[in-house]
Coordinates of C-alpha atoms in Angstrom, one line a residue:
X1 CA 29.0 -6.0 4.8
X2 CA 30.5 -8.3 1.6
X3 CA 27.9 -10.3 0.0
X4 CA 29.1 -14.3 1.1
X5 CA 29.6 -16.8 -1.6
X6 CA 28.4 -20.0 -2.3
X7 CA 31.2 -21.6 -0.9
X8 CA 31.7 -19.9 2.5
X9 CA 27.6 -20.5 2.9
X10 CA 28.4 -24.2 2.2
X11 CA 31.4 -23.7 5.3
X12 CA 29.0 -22.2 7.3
X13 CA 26.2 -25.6 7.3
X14 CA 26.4 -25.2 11.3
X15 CA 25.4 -22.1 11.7
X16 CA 21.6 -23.1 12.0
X17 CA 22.9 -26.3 14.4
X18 CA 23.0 -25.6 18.0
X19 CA 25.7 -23.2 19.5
X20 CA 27.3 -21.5 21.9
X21 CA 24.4 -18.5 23.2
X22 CA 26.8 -15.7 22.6
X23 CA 27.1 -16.7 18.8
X24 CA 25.4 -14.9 16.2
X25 CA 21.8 -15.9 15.5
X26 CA 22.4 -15.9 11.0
X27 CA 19.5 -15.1 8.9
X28 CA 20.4 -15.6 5.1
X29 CA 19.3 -12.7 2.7
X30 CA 19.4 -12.8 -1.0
X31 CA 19.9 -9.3 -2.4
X32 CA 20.8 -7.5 -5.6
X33 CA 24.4 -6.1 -4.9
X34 CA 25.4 -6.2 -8.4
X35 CA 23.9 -5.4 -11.4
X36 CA 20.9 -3.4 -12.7
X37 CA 18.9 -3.9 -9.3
X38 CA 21.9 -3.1 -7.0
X39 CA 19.9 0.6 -6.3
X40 CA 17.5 -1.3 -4.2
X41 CA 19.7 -4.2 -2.8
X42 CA 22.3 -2.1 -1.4
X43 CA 19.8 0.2 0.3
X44 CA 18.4 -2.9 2.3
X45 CA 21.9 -4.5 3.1
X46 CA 22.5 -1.1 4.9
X47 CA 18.9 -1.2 6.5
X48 CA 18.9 -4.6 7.2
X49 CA 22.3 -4.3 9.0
X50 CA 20.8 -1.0 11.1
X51 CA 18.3 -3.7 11.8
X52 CA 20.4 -6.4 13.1
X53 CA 21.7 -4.0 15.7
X54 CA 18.3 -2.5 16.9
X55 CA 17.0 -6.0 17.0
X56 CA 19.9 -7.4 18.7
X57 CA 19.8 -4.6 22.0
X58 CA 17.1 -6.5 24.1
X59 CA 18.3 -9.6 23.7
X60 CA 18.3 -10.7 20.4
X61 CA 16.7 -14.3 19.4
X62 CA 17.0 -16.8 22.7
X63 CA 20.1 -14.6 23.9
X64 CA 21.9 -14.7 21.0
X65 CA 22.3 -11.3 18.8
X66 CA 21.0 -11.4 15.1
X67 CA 23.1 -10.9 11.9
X68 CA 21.7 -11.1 8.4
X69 CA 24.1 -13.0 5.6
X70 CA 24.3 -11.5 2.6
X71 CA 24.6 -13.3 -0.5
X72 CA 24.8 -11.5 -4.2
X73 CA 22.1 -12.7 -6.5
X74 CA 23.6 -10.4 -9.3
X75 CA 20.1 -9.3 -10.5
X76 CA 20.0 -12.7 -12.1
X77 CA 16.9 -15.1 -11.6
X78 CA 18.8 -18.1 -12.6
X79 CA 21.3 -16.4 -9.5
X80 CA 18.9 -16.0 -7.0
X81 CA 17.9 -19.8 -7.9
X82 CA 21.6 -21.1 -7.1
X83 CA 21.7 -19.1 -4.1
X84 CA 18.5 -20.3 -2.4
X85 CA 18.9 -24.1 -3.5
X86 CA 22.2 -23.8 -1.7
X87 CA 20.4 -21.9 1.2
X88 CA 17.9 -24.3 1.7
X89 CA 20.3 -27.4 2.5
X90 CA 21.2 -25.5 5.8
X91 CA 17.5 -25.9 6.5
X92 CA 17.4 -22.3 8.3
X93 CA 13.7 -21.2 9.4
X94 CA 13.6 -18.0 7.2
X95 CA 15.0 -16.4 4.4
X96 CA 14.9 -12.5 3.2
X97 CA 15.0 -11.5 -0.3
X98 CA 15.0 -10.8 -3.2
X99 CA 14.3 -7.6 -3.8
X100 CA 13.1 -8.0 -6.8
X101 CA 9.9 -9.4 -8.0
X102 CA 11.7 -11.5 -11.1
X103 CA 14.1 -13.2 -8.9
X104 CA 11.0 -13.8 -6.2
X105 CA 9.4 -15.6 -8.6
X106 CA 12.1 -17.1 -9.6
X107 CA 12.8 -18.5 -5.6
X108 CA 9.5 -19.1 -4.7
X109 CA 8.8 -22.3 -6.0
X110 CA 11.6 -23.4 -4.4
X111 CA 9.7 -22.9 -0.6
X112 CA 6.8 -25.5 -1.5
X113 CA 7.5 -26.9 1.8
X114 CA 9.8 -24.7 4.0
X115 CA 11.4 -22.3 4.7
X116 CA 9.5 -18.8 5.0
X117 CA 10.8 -16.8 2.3
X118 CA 9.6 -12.9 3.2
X119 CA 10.0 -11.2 -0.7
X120 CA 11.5 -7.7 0.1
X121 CA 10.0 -7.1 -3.4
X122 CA 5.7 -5.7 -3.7
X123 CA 5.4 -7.1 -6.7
X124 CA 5.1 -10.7 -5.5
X125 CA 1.3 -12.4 -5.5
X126 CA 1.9 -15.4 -2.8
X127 CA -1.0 -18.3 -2.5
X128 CA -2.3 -17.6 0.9
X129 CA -1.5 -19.9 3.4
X130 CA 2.2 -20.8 1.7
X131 CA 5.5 -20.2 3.1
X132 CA 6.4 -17.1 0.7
X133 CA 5.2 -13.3 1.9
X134 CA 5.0 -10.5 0.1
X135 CA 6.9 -6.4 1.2
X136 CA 5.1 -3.3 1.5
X137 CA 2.0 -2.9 0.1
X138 CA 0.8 -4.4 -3.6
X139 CA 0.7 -2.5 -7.0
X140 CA -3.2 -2.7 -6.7
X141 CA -3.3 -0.7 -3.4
X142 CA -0.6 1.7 -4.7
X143 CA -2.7 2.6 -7.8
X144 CA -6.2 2.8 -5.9
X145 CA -4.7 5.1 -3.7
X146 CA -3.2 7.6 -6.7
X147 CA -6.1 7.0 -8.9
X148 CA -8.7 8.1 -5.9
X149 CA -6.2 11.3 -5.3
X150 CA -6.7 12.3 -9.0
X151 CA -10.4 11.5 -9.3
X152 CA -10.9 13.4 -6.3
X153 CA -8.6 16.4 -7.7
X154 CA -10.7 16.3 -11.0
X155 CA -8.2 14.7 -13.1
X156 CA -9.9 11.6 -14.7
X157 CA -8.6 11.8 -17.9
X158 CA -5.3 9.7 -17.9
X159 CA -2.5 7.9 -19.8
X160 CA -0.2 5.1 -19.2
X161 CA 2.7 4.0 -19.6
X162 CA 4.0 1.2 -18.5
X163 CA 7.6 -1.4 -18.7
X164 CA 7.4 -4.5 -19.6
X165 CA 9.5 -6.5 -17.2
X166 CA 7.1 -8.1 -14.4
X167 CA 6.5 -4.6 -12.0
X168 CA 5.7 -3.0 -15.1
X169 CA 3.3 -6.1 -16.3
X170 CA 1.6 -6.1 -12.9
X171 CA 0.7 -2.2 -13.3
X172 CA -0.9 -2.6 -16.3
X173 CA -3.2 -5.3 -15.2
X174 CA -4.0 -3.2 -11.6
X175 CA -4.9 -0.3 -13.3
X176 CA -7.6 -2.2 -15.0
X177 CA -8.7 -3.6 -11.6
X178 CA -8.7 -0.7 -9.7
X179 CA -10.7 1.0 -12.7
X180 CA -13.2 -1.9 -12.2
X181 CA -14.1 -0.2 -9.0
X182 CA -17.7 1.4 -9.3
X183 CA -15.7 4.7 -7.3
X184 CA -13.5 5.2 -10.6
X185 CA -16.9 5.2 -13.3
X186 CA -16.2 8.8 -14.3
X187 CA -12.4 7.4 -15.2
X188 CA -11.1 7.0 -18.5
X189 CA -8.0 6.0 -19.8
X190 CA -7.4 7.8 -23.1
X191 CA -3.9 6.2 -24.4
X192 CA -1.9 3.4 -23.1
X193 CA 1.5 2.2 -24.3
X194 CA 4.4 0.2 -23.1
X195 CA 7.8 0.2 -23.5
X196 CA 11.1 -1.9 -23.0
X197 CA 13.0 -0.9 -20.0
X198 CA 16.7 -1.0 -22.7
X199 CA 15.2 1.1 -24.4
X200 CA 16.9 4.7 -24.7
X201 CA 14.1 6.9 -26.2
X202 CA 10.4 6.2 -25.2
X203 CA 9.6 9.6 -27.4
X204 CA 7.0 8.0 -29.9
X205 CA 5.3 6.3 -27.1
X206 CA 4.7 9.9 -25.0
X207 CA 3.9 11.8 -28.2
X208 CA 1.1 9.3 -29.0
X209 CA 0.1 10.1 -25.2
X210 CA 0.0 13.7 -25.5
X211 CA -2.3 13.7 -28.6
X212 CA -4.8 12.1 -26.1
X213 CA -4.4 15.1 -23.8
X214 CA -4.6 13.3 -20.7
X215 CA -5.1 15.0 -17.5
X216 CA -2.2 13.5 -15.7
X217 CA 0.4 10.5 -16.4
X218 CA 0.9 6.9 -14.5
X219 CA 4.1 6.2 -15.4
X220 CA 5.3 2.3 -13.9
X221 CA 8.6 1.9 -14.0
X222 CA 12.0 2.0 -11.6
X223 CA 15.6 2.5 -12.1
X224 CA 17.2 3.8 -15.3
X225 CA 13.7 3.0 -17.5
X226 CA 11.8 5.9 -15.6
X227 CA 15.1 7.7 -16.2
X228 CA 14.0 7.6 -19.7
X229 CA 10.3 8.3 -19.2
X230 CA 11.3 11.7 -17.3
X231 CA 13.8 12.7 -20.0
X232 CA 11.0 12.0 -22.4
X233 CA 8.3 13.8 -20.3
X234 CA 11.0 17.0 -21.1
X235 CA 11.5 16.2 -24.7
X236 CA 8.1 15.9 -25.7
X237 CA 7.1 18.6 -23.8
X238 CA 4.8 17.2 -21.4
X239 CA 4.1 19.1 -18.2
X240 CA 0.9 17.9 -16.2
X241 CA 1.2 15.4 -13.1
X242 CA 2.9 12.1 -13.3
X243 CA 2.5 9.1 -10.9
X244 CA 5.2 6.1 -10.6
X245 CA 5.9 3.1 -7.9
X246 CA 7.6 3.8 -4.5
X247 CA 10.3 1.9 -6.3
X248 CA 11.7 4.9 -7.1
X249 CA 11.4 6.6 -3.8
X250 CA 15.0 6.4 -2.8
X251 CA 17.0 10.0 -2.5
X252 CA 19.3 8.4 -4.7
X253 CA 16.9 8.4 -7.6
X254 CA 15.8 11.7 -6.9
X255 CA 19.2 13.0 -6.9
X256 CA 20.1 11.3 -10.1
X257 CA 17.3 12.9 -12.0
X258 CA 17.1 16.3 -10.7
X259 CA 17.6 17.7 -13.6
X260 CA 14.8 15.8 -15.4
X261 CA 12.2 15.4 -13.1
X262 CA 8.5 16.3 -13.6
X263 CA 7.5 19.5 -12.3
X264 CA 4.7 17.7 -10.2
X265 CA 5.8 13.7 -9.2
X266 CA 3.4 12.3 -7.4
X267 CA 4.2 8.5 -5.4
X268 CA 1.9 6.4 -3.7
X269 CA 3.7 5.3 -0.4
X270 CA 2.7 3.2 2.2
X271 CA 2.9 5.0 5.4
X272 CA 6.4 5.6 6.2
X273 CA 6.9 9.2 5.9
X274 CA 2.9 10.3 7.5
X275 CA 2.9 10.4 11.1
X276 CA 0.9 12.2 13.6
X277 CA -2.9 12.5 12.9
X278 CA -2.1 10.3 9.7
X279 CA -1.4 7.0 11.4
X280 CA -2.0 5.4 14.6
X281 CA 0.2 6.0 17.9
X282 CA 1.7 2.5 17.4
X283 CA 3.3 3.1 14.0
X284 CA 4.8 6.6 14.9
X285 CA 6.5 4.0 17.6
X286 CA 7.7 2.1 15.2
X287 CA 8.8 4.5 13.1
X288 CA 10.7 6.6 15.4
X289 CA 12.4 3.5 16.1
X290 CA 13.4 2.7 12.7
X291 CA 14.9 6.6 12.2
X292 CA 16.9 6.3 15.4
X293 CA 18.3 3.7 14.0
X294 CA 19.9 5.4 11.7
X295 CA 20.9 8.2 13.5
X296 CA 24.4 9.3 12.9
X297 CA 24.3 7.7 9.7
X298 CA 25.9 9.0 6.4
X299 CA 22.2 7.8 4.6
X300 CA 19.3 8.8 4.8
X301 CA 16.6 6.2 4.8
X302 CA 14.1 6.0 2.3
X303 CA 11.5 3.9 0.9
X304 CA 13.9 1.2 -0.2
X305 CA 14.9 0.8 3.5
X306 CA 11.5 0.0 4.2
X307 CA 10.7 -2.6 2.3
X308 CA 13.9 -4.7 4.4
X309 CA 13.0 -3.1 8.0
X310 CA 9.2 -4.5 8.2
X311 CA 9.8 -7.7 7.0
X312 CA 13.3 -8.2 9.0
X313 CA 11.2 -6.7 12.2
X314 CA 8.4 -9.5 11.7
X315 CA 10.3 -12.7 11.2
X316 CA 12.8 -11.2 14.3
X317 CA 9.9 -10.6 16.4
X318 CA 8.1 -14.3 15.1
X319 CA 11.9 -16.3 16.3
X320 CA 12.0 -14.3 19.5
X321 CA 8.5 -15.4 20.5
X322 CA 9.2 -18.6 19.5
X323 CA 12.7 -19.6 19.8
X324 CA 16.3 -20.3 17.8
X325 CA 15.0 -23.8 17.0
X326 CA 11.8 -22.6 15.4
X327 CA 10.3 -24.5 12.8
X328 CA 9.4 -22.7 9.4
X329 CA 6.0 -24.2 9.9
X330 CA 5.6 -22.9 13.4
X331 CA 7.5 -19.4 12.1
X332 CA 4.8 -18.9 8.8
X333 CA 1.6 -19.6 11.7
X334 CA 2.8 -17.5 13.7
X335 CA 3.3 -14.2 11.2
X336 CA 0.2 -15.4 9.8
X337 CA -1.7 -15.2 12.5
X338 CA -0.7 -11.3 13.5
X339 CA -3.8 -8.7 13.6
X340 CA -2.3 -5.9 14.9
X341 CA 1.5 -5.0 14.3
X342 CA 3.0 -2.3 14.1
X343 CA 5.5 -1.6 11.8
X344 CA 7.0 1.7 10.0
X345 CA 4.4 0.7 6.9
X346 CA 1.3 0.6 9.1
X347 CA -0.7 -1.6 11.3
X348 CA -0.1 -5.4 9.7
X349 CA -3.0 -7.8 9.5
X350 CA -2.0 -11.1 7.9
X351 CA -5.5 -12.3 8.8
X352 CA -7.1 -9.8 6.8
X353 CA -4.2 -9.8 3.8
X354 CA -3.1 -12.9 4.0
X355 CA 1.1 -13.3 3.0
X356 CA 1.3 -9.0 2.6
X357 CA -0.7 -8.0 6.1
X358 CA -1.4 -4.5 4.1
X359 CA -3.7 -2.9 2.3
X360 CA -4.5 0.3 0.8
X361 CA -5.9 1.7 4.0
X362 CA -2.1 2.5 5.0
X363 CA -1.1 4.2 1.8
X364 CA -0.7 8.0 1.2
X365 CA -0.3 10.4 -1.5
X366 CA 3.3 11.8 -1.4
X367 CA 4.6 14.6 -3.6
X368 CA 8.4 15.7 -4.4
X369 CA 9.4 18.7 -3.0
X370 CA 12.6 19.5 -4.9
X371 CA 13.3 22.5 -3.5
X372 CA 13.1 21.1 0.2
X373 CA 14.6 17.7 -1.3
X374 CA 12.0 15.4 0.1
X375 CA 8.3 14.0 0.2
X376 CA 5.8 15.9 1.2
X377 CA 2.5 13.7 2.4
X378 CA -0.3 15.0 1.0
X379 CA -3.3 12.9 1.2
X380 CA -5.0 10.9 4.2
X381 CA -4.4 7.0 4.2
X382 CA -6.0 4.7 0.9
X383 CA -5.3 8.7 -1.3
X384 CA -7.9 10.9 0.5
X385 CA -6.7 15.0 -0.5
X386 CA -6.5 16.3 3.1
X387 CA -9.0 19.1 3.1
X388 CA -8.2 22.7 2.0

């Protein structure tokens, strides 16, 4: 689906004004379908369109099916801005997006007084009790969950290296608050160095690393930067176990650096791909819900999918319980008062994580398998090895 400009959103002011029940039920979403971040915007365009569909077959919202409108922020803050100023005159209930945590930032300000704006981004910190949420679990839960995995594995000597755009600025303040923890006294960080994501050789960085002779690697950084990191990794001649973000668990990544990737990758996931004895009943629900969806389909979904489907299942599920003339006041209450959802991610709790509804009890260890071409689980929920 084409992204919509500015001036057919302005066209479309009545589309939030009462109509006909058989008419589409819109939900604008701001997304990165051009430039730099496109690798993650176009992945939850074609999620959040699946979406529409699956939502749409019992009903939809008061009778009337639901369609997200896409607009193209052009991985530009100052983009995103325009988009959602404009978006806000048509007074709709909820907007998705961005997927990025720069242009988040960039949009949130913007909601100091309606409407719910659901970040498809982690990397977003919302003040609890606002209008803005937060995707998928935050960086702090992804890194307590990796660092437990190593410290129980006996590797407590690491290195890191981090961006420094915003994701890559949140790592490297989370790794110092999840070392904080008394569990992680016996771990020490021997190097740490950062590195601009233009940058097209990160080689003097990684050699000062490897004098340290960490144990293992947490490299934080997504798209054509950790691109760099693994051709570096090769270069310098690095081979012990590297961590990144689940912004880079997308196929398409994986296929783009085959020929550069670590021989051990390890990615802290929420709990999309465990099932089974890993996660409740209700999440393998969800789950096999979300797959079907996509059943047929050219792609094959990934962790980028994810971080559209849960939030796009929660405000759908908050507008059918409530109605097409939902306020965002009554829309934020009502996600924020949700205990015990189930989503692909794992069971959401807004009262206990206000604005995210995660934590790191949902996330697991995964591993690249390159010769089977996917990720294999491999600890419990919040990084726990599963016992040999």
């Amino acid at each position: 689906m084409a992204a919509t400009s500015a001036a057919a959103l302005l066209l479309a002011d009545s589309t939030f004004l009462p109509v006909r029940a058989a008419e589409p039920f819109d939900i604008p979403v701001v997304l990165p379908l051009t430039g730099s971040a496109a690798f993650l915007g176009l992945a939850e365009q074609k999620a959040l369109v699946r979406a529409a569909a699956a939502f749409s077959e019992d009903g939809g919202i008061g009778g009337r099916p639901v369609r997200f409108v896409f607009f193209d922020d052009q991985s530009s803050a100052q983009t995103a801005v325009q988009l959602a100023t404009q978006i806000l005159a048509i007074k709709p209930p909820v907007i998705l997006g961005s997927a990025v945590v720069g242009m988040c930032n960039a949009m949130a300000p913007l909601m100091a007084r309606g409407p719910v704006m659901y970040c498809l981004s982690p990397g977003l910190y919302p003040k609890p009790g606002s209008f803005v949420f937060s995707s998928s679990n935050a960086t702090a839960d992804l890194l307590a969950a990796q660092i437990r995995f190593f410290r129980i594995n006996g590797l407590k000597q690491l290195a890191v290296l981090t961006s420094t755009d915003a994701s890559g600025v949140d790592a490297a303040r989370q790794v110092k608050t999840v070392l904080a923890l008394p569990e992680n006294g016996e771990i020490r960080i021997v190097s740490e160095a950062t590195f601009h994501p233009s940058e097209v050789s990160v080689g003097a960085q990684l050699q000062r690393l490897k004098g340290a002779n960490p144990q293992a690697i947490i490299a934080w950084s997504t798209g054509a930067a950790i691109g760099t990191v693994f051709k570096g990794l090769i270069d310098t001649g690095i081979d012990i176990p590297i961590a990144t973000t689940d912004g880079n668990m997308t196929y398409a990544q994986m296929s783009q650096f085959k020929d550069i990737l670590p021989n051990t990758l390890y990615i802290p996931s929420p709990a999309w791909l465990a099932s089974g004895r890993v996660v409740p009943p209700e999440v393998t629900s969800a789950q096999a819900a979300f797959f079907k969806a996509f059943k047929g389909a050219e792609e094959r979904p990934d962790a980028a999918y994810t971080f559209a489907w849960d939030p796009a299942l929660i405000v759908v599920s908050a507008l059918k319980k409530l109605g097409p003339t939902a306020t965002p006041e009554a829309v934020r209450d009502y996600i924020g008062s949700l205990n015990e959802f189930a989503g692909v991610n794992g069971i959401y709790d807004f009262q206990r994580t206000p604005q995210r509804g995660l934590d790191d009890t949902n996330v697991v260890v995964t591993r690249w398998r390159s010769d089977e071409g996917e990720w294999q689980v491999v600890s419990q929920p919040k990084g726990v090895p599963f016992k040999r």
